[in-house]
Short mmCIF file of C-alpha atoms and ligand atoms in Angstrom, two decimals:
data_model
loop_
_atom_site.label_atom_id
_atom_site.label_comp_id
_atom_site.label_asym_id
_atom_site.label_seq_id
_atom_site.Cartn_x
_atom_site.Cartn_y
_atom_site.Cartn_z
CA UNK A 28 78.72 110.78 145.17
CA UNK A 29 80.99 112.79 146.79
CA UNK A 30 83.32 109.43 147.96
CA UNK A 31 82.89 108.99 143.90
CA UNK A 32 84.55 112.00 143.22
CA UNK A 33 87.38 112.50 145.85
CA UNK A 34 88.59 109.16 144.32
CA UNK A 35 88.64 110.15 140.64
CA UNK A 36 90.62 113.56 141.66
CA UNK A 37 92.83 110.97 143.98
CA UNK A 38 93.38 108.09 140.76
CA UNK A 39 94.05 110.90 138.71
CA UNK A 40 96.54 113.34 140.64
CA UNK A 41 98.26 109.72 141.49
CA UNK A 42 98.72 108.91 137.65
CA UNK A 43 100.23 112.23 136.61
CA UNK A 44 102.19 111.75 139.85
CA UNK A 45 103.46 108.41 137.90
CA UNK A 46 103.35 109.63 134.51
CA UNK A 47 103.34 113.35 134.22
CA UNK A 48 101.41 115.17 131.33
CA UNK A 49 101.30 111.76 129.32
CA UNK A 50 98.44 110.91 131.62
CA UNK A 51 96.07 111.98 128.65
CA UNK A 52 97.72 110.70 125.59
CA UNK A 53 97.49 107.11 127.90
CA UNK A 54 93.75 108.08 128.47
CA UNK A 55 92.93 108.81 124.87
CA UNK A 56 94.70 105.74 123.31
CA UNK A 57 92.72 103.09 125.70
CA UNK A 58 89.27 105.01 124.77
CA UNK A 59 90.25 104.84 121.09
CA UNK A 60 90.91 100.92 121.87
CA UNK A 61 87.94 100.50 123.45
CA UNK A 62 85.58 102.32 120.53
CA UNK A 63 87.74 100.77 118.08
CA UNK A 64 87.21 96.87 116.51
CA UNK A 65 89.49 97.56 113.79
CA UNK A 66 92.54 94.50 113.88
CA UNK A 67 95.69 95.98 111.51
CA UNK A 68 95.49 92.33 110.63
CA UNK A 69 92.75 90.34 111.05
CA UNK A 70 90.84 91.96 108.08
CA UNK A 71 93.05 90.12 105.61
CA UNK A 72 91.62 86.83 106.82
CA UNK A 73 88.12 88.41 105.66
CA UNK A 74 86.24 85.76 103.95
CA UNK A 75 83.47 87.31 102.80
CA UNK A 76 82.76 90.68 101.95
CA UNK A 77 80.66 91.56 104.70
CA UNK A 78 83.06 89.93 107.00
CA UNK A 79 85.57 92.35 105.47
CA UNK A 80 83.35 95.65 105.91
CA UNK A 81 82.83 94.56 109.79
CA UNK A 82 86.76 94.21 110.09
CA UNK A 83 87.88 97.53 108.93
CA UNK A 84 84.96 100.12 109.26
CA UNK A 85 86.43 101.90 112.44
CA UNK A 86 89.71 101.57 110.88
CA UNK A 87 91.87 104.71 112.12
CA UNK A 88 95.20 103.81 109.60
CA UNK A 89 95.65 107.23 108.47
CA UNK A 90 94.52 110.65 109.16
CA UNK A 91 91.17 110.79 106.79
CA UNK A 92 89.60 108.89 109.76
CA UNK A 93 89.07 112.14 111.77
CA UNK A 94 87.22 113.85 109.96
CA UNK A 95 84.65 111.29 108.34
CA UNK A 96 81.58 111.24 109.08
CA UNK A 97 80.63 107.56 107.68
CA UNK A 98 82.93 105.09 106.59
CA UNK A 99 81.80 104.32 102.46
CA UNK A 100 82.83 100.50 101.73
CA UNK A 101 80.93 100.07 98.77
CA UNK A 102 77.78 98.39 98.02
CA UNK A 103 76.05 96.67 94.73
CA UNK A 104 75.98 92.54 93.84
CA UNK A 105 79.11 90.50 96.30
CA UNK A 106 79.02 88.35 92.89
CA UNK A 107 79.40 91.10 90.34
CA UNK A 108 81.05 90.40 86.89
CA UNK A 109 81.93 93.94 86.87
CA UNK A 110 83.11 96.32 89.50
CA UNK A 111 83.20 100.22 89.31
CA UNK A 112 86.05 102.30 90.96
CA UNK A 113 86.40 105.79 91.79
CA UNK A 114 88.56 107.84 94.07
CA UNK A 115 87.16 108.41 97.28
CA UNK A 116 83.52 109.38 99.02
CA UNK A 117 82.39 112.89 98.41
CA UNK A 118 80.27 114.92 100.89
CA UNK A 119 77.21 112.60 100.08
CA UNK A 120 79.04 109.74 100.42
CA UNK A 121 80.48 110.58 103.48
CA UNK A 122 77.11 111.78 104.58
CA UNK A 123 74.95 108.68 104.18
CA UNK A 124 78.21 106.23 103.86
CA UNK A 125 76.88 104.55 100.69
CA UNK A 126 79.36 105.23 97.20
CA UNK A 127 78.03 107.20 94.30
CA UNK A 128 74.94 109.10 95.99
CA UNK A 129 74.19 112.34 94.83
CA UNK A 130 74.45 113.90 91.56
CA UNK A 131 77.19 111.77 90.56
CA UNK A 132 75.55 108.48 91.66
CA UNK A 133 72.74 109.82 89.62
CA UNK A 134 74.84 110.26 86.53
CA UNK A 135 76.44 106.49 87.15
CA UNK A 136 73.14 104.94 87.50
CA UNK A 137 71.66 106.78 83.94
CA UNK A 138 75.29 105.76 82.84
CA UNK A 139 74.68 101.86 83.66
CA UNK A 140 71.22 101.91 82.12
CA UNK A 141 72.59 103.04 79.11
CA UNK A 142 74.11 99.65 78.53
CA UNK A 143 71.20 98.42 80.11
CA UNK A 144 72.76 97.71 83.65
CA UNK A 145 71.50 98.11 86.94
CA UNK A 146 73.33 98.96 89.73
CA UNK A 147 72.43 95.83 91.76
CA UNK A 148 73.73 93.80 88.79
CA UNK A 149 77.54 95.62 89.60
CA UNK A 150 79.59 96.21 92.50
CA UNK A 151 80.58 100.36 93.14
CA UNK A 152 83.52 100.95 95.68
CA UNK A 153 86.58 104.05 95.60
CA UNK A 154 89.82 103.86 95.97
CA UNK A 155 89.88 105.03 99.67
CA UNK A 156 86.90 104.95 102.10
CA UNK A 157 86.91 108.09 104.14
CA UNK A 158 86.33 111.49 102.21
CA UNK A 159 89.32 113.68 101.60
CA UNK A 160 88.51 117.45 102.95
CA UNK A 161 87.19 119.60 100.43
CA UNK A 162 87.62 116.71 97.77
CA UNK A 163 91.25 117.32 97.10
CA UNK A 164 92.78 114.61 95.75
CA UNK A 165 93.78 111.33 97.59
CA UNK A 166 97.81 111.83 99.25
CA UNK A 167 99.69 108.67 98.12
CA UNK A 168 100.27 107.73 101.92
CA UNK A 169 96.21 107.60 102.07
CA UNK A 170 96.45 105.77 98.73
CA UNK A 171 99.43 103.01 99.79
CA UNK A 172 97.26 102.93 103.35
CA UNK A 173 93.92 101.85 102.13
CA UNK A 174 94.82 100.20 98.77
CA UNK A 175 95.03 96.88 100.53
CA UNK A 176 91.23 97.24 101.46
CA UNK A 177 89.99 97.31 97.74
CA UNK A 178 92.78 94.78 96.23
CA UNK A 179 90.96 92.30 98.62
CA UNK A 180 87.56 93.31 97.73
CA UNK A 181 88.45 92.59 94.54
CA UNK A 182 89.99 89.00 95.25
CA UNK A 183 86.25 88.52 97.67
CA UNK A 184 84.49 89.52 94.88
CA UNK A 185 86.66 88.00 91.56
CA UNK A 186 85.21 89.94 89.00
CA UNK A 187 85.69 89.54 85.35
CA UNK A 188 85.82 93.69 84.40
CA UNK A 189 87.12 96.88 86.65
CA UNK A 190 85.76 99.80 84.95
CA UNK A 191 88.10 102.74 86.50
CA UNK A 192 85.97 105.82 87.11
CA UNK A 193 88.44 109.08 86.78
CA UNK A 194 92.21 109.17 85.94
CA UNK A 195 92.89 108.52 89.94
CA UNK A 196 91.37 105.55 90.11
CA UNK A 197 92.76 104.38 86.72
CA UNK A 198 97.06 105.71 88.30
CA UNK A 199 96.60 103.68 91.14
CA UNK A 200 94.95 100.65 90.04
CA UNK A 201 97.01 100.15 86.90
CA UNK A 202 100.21 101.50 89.06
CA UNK A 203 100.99 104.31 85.68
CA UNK A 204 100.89 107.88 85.70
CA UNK A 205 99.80 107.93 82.19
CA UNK A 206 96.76 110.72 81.57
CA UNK A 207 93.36 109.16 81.14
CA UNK A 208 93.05 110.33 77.16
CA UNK A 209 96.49 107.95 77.13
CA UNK A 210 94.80 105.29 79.61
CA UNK A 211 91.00 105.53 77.69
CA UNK A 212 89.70 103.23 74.75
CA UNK A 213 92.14 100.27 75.63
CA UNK A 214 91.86 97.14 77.57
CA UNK A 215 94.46 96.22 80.34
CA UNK A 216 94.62 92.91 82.27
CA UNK A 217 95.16 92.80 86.06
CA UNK A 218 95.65 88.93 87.16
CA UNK A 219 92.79 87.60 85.51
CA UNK A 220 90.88 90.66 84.89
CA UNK A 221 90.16 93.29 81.95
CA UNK A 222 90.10 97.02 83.23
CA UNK A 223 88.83 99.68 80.98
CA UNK A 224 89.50 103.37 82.13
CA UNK A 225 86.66 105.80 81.50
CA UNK A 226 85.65 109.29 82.91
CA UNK A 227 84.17 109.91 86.29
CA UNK A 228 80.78 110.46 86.13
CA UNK A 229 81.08 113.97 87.84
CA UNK A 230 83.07 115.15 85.16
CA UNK A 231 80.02 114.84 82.88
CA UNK A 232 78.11 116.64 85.39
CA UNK A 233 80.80 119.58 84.81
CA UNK A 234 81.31 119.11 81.07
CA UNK A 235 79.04 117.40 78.38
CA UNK A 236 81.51 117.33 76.17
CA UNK A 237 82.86 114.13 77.54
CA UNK A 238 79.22 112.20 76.88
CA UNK A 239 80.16 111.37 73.60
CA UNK A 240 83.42 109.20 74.54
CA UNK A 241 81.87 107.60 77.30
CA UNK A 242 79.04 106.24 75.39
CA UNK A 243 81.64 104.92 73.44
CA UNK A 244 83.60 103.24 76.40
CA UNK A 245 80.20 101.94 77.60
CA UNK A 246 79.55 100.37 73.95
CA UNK A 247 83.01 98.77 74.56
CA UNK A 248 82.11 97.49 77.75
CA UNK A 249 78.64 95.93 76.83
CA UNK A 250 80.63 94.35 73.75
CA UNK A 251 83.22 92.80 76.64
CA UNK A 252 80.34 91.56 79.10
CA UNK A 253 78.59 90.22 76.65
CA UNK A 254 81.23 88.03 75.15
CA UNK A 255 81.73 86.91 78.77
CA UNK A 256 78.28 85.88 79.33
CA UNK A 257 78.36 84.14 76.42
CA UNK A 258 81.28 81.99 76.86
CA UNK A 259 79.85 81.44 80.05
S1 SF4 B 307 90.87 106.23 104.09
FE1 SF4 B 307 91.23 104.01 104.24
S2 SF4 B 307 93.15 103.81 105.41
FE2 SF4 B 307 92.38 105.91 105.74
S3 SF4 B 307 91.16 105.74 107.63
FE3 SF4 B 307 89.75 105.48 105.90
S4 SF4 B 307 89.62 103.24 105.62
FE4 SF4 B 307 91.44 103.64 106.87
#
């Protein structure tokens, strides 16, 4: 054991012999290398959702990666006509790594049986996949970063409807810095998609006053899914 040791102390006073104080900074990037799977490109050869998740959970691209807890892809039916999109995990999310736990998820899922939805029957995923501290809002580095991710979930999944959750969501996705009562009661097409912009459910935890007008947007969005099915 001892043999053991006096040859660690020897490897190691040789390497900072050879490369001074960088000795750790070498250390930490080949354990990071090892723990990490995560290839800056081979994600966006991802052909199938799962296959996708797999690629990029340990991904380390910006600085929200220290301090998550889980990574939150997003979860609900791979085949979805419609797809939900918020801003990023909150401390439940990041808790149990699944989006829209909590009292928020609860409000979505009372939201989606409204129209008579259930949330295996959608697909529920946030702009960015590791939890901002304290909930601030997403930095538009972490935005431009992880972007990518959910533009090809979106092409994996092809659905026919984006309902934007939140004026964050509804910025980045339509690229517009319009205000969400600007963005709200209006359809938009992205490629071959409608996207409707709505509010987030947790601001109907904080203010019943916006029930009202999301009933309404939900109303609008039954009226557009079911025209859909129906063509179909
Ligand atoms: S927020 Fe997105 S880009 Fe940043 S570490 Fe998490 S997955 Fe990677």
């Amino acid at each position: 054991m001892s043999d053991v040791f006096d040859n660690l102390v020897l490897f190691f006073e040789q390497q900072i012999e050879l490369y001074g104080n960088d000795i750790g900074l070498i250390l930490d990037t080949t354990i990071d290398e090892q723990q990490s799977s995560f290839s800056p490109l081979a994600w966006q050869e991802s052909a199938s959702l799962h296959e996708l998740e797999q690629t990029i959970k340990t991904c380390q691209q910006c600085a929200l990666s220290q301090a998550r807890n889980k990574f939150v892809f997003g979860g609900g039916n791979p085949q979805a006509d419609i797809v939900f999109v918020g801003e990023a995990p909150g401390a439940d999310e990041d808790r149990i790594g699944l989006p829209f736990v909590g009292r928020a998820g609860d409000m979505l899922t009372k939201i989606l049986d409204s129209i008579q939805l259930k949330r295996t029957d959608v697909y529920i995923c946030n702009i960015l996949k590791c939890r901002p501290p304290q909930n601030r809002d997403p930095l538009p580095d972490e935005i431009a970063t992880c972007k990518p991710y959910l533009v090809k979930q979106l092409q994996l999944i092809q659905p026919k409807i984006i309902v934007c959750l939140g004026r964050i969501a509804a910025q980045v996705l339509l690229e517009t810095s319009d205000s969400l009562t600007q963005l709200r009661a209006r359809w938009f097409s992205l490629n071959e998609m409608k996207v409707m912009v709505t509010y987030h459910p947790a601001a109907l935890l904080r203010s019943t006053g916006y029930k009202s007008a999301t009933w309404e947007d939900m109303k609008r969005l039954r009226q557009l899914y079911d025209d859909i099915k129906g063509q179909a």
